[in-house]
Tab-separated table of C-alpha atoms in Angstrom:
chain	number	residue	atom	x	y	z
A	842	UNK	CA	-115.884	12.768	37.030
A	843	UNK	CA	-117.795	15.014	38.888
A	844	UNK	CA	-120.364	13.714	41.605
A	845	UNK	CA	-124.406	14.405	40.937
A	846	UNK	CA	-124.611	16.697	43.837
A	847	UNK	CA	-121.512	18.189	43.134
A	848	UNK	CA	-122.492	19.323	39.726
A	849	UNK	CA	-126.317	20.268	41.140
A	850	UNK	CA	-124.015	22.148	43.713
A	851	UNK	CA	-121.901	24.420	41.234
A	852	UNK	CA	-125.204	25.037	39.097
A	853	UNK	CA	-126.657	26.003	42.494
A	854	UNK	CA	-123.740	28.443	42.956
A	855	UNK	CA	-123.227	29.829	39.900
A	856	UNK	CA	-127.340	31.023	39.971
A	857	UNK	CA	-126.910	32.368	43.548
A	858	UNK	CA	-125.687	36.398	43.165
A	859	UNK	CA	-123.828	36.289	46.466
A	860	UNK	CA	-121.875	33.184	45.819
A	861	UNK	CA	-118.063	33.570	45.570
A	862	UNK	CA	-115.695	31.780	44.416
A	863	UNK	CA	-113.080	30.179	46.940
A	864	UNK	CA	-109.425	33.081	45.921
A	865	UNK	CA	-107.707	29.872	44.390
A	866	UNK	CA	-110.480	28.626	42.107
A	867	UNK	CA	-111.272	32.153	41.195
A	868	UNK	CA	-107.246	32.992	39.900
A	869	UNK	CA	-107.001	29.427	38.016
A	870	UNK	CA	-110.302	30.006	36.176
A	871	UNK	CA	-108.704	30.926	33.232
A	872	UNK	CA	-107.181	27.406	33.186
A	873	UNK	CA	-110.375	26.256	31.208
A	874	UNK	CA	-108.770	27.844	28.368
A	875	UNK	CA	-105.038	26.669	28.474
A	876	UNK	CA	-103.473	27.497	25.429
A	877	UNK	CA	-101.332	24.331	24.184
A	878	UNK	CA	-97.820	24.073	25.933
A	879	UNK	CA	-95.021	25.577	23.160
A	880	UNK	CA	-92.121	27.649	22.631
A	881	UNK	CA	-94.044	29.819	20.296
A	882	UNK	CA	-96.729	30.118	22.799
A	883	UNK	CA	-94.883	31.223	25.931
A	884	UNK	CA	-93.120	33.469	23.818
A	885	UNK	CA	-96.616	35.098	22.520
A	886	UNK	CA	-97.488	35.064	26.372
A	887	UNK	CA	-94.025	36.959	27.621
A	888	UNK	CA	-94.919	39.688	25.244
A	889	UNK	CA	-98.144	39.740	26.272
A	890	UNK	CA	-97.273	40.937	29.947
A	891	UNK	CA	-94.981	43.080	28.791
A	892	UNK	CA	-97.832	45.065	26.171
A	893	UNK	CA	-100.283	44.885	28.852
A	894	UNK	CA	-101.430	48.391	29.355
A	895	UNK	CA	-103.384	47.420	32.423
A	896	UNK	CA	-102.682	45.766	35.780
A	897	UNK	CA	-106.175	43.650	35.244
A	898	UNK	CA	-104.417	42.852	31.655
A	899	UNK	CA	-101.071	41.309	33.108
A	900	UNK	CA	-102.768	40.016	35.821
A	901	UNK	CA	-104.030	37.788	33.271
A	902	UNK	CA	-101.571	37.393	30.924
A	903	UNK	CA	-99.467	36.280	33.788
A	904	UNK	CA	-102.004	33.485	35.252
A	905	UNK	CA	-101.898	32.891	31.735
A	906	UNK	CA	-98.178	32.166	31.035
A	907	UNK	CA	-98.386	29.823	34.215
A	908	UNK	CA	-100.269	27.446	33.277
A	909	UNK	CA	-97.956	26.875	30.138
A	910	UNK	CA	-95.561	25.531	32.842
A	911	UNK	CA	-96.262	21.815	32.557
A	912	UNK	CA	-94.887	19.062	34.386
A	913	UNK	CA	-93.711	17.401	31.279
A	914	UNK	CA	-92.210	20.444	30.463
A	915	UNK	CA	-93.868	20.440	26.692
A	916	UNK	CA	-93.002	23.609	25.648
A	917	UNK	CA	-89.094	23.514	26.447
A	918	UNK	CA	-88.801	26.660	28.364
A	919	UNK	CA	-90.090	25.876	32.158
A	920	UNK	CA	-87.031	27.344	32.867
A	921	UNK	CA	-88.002	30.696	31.129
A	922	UNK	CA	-91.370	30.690	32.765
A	923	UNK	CA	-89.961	30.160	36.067
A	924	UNK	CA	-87.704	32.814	36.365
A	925	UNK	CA	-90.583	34.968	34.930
A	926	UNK	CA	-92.608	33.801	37.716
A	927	UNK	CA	-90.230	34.692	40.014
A	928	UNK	CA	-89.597	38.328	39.012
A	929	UNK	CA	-93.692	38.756	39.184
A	930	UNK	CA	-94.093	37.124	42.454
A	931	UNK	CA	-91.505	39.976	43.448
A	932	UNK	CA	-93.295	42.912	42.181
A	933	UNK	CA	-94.206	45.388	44.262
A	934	UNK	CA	-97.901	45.610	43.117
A	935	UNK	CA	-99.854	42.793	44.948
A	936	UNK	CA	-101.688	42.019	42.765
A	937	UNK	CA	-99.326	40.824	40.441
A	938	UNK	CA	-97.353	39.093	42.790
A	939	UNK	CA	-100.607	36.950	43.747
A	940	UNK	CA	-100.831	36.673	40.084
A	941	UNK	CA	-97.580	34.915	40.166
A	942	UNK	CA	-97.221	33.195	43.343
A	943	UNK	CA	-99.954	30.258	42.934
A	944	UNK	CA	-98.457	29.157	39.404
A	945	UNK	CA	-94.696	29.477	41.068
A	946	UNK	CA	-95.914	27.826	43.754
A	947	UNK	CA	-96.980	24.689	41.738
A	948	UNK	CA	-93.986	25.050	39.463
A	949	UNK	CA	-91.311	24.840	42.240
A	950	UNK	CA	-90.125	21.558	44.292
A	951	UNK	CA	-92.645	20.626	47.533
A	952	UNK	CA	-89.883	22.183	49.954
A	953	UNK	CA	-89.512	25.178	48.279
A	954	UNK	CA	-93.680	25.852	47.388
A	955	UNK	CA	-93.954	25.675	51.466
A	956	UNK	CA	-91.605	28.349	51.888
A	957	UNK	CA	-93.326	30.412	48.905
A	958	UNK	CA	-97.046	29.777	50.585
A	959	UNK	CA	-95.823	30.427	53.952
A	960	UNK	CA	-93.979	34.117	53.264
A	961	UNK	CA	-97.054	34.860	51.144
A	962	UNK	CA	-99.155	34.016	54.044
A	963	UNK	CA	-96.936	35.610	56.467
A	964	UNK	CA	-96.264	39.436	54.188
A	965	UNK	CA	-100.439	39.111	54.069
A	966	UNK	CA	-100.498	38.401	50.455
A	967	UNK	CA	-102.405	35.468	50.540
A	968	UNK	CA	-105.043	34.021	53.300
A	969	UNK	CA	-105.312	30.783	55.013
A	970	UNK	CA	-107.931	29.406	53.098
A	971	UNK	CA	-105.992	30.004	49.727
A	972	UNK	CA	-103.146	28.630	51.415
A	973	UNK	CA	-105.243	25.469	52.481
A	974	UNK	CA	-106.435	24.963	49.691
A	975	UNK	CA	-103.459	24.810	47.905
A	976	UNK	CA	-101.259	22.639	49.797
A	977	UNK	CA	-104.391	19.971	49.600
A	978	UNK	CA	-104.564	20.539	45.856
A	979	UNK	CA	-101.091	19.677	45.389
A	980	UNK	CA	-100.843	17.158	48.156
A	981	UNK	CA	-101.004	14.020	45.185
A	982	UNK	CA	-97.693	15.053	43.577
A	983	UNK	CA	-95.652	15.740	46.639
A	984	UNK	CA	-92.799	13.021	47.318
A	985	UNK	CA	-94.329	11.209	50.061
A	986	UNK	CA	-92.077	11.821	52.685
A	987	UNK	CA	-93.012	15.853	52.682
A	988	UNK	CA	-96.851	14.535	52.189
A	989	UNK	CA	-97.322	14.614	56.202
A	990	UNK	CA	-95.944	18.185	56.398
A	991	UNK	CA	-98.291	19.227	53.805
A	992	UNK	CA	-101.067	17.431	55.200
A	993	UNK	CA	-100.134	18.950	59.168
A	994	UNK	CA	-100.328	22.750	57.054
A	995	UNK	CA	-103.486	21.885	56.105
A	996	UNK	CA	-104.697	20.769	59.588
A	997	UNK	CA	-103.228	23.993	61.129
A	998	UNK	CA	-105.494	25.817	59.598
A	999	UNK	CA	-109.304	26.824	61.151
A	1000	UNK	CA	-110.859	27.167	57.686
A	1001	UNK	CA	-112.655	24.127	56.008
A	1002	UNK	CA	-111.758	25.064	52.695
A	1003	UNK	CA	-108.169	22.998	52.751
A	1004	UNK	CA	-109.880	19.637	53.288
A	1005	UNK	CA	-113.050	20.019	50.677
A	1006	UNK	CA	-110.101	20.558	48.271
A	1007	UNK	CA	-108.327	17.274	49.555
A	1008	UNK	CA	-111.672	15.265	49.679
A	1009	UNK	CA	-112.105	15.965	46.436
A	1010	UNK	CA	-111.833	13.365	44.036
A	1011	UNK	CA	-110.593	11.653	47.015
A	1012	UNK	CA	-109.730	7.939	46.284
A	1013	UNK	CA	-107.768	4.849	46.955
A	1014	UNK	CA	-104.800	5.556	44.802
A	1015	UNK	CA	-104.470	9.129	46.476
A	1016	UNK	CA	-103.532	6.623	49.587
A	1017	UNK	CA	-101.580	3.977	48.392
A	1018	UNK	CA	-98.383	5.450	47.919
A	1019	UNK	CA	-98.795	7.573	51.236
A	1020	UNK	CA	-96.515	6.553	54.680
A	1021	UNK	CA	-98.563	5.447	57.533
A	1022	UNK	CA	-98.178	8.049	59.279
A	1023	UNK	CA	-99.365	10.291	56.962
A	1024	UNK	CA	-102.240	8.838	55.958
A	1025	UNK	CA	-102.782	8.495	60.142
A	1026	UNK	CA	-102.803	11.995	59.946
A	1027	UNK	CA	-105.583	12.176	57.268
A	1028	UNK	CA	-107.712	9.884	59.014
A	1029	UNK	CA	-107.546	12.295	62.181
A	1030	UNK	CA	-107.613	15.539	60.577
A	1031	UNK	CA	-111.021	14.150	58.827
A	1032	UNK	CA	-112.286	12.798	62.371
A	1033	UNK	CA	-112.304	16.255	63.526
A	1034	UNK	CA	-113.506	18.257	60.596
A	1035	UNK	CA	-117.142	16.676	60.182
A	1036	UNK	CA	-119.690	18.217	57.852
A	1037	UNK	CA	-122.676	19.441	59.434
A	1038	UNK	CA	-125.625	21.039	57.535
A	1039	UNK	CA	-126.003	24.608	59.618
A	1040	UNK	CA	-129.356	25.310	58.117
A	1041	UNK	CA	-132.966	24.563	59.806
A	1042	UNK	CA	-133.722	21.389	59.352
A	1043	UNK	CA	-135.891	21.580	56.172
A	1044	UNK	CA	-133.177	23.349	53.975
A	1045	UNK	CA	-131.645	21.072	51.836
A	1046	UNK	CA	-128.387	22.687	50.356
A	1047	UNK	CA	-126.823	20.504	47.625
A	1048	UNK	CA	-123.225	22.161	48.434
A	1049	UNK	CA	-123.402	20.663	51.914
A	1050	UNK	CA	-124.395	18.027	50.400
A	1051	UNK	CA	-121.426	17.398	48.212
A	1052	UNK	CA	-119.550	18.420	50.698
A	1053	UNK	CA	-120.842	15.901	53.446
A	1054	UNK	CA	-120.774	12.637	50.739
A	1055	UNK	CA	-117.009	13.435	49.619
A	1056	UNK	CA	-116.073	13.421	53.317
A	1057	UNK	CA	-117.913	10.430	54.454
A	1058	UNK	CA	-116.644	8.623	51.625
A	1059	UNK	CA	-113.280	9.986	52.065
A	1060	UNK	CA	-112.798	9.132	55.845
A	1061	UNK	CA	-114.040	5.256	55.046
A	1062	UNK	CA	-111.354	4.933	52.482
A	1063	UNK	CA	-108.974	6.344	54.471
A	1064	UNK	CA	-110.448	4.131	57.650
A	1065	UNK	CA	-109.378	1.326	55.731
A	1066	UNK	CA	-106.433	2.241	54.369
A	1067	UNK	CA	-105.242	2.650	58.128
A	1068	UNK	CA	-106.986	-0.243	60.111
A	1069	UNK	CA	-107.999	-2.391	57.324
A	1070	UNK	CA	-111.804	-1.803	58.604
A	1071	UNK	CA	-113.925	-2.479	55.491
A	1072	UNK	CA	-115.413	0.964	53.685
A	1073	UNK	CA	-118.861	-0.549	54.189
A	1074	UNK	CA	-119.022	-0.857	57.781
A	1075	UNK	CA	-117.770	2.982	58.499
A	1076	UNK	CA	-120.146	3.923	56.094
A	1077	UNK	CA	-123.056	1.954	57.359
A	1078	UNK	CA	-121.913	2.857	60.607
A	1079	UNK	CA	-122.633	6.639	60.291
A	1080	UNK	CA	-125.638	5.969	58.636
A	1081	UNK	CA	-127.524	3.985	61.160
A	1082	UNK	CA	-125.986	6.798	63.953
A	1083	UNK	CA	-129.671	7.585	65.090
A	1084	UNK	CA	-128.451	11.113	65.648
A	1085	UNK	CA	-127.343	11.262	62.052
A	1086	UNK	CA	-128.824	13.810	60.323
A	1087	UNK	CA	-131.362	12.388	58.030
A	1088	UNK	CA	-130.342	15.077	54.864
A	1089	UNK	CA	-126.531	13.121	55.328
A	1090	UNK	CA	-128.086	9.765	54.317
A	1091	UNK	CA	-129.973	11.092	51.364
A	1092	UNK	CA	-127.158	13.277	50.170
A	1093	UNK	CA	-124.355	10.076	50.552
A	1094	UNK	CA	-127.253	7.362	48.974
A	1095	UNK	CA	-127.825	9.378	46.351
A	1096	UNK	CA	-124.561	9.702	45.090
A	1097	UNK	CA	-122.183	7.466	43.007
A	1098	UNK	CA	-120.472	6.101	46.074
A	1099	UNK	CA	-123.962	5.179	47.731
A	1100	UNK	CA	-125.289	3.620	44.901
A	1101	UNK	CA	-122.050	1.665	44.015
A	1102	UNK	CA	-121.688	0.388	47.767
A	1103	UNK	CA	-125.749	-0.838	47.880
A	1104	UNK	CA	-124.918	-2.670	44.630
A	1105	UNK	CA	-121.410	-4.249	46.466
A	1106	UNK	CA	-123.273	-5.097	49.956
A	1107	UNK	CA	-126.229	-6.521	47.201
A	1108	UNK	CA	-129.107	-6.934	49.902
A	1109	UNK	CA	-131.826	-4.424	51.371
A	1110	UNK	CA	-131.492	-5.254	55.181
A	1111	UNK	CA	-128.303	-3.426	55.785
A	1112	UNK	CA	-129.453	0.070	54.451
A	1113	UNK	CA	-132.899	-0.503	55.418
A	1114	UNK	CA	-133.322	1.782	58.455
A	1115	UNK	CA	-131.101	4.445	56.635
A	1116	UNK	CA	-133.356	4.325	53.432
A	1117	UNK	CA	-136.411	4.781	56.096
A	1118	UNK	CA	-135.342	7.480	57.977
A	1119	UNK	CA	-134.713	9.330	54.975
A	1120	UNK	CA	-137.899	8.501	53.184
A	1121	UNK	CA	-139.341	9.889	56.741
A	1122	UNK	CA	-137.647	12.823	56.217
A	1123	UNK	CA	-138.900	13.451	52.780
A	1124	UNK	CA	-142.315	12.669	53.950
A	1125	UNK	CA	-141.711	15.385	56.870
A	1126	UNK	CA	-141.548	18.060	54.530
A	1127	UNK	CA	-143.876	17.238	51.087
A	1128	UNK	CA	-142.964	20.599	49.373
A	1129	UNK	CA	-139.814	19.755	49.002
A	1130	UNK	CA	-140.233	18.303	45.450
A	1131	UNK	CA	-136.126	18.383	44.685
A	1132	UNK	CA	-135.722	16.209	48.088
A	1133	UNK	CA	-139.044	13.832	47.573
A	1134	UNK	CA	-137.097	13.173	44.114
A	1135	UNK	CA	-133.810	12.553	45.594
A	1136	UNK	CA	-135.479	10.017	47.898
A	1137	UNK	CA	-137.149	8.686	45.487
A	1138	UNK	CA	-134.804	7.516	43.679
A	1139	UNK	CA	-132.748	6.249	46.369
A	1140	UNK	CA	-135.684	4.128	47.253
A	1141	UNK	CA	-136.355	2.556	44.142
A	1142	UNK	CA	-132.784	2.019	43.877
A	1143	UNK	CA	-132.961	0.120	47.195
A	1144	UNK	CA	-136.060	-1.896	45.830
A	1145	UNK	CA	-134.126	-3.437	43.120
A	1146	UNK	CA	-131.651	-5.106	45.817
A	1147	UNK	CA	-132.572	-8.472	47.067
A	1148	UNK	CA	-133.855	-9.060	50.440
């Protein structure tokens, strides 16, 4: 399920007129409506890009006849939609072959998706970002000993995009399975891609918002996961950092994970400077009427603890 902020974040996006969506997320947006998985239905969808009498038609239909490529393989023919993939992926118009190359990409073995990602990267037909993004996405069904290769892809690359996709949704049973060393190599790829909030101080952006929770509450999972320090004390932590931001305390109390761990750690004192510096912060700026609710609610939700 999605997070509060996260959904107040995508309304927040999908209002704004200059906000894009990241290349992956844009392609797969036709997943929404996934036709079931059949023989009948890949067969509709082969013709399909066949008739197409446009590029922006089969560009479609392809993305399309993709996502009827399941891991179950319910339809029968994976093997039919494969090789289709991989005579798009080849086509000479790049558009098409981007078309193709995310849904061969996640149809293919781990090994041989790196090799896909990397020539597409490499020939310019996709970015780093999309790349990213990605490998992250499909890090949770990767065997794990090619996880830490996936996860170093990621880390190679400047953008930020690759680990919002991996912090999201981000929980213990992504872990588990994981080698040490991989999930080392999470912990230290998150240590050194913090989220800051770039705008003036009385801007409060729900996306960074989202974006700052999911990591916070990503790199205490995987802090104990790795050292066996408890979730609440990296979280509490960064909160009482006096230096912290006060619009990262509001936007990791208000959510879910904030609300679950007061009701686990059951008393005010421990969140009690936190809860004040961000009440201080509301205070600071009294137009703010989306923030002085935010806080409110955290507040009252901090009242109802014990002392």
């Amino acid at each position: 399920m999605k997070s509060a902020l996260a959904i107040l974040a995508i309304c927040a996006n999908l209002s704004a007129p200059t906000a894009t969506a990241a290349p992956s997320q844009a392609m797969r947006a036709g997943a929404l409506l996934r036709m079931e998985a059949s023989a009948p239905n890949v067969e509709r969808m082969r013709s399909a890009v066949r008739a197409a009498v446009s590029e922006d038609e089969q560009v479609q239909q392809i993305t399309q006849l993709g996502g009827l490529h399941t891991r179950d393989n319910a339809s029968g023919m994976n093997d039919t939609i494969l090789a289709d993939l991989r005579v798009f992926a080849a086509s000479p118009s790049r558009r098409v072959a981007r078309s193709a190359t995310f849904p061969l990409a996640q149809a293919v073995g781990a090994e041989e998706a790196i090799d896909i990602l990397m020539r597409a990267k490499e020939t310019g037909l996709m970015g780093g970002e999309e790349i990213a993004g990605e490998l992250a996405r499909a890090l949770r069904f990767v065997p794990r000993e090619l996880q830490l290769r996936y996860v170093q892809l990621i880390a190679a690359e400047p953008t930020r995009y690759g680990v919002e996709v991996l912090v999201s949704g981000f929980d213990s049973r992504l872990l588990k399975p994981m080698l040490p060393e991989t999930r080392r190599a999470i912990g230290e790829l998150l240590r050194r891609t913090p989220v800051d909030f770039p705008r003036p101080i009385g801007a409060f952006s729900f996306g960074d918002a989202a974006r700052y929770a999911a990591w916070l509450h990503a790199s205490a999972l995987t802090e104990q996961s790795v050292s066996r320090r408890p979730y609440a004390d990296t979280v509490l932590a960064q909160l009482d950092d006096p230096q912290l931001d006060p619009r990262k305390i509001i936007a990791y109390l208000y959510e879910s994970e904030g609300r679950a761990l007061m009701s686990k750690v059951g008393r005010r004192a421990p969140f009690a400077g936190a809860v004040r510096r961000a009440a201080t912060y509301a205070d600071s700026f009294p137009g703010n009427l989306t923030v002085k609710k935010l806080v409110d609610d955290i507040v009252d939700a901090w009242y109802e603890l014990p002392q």
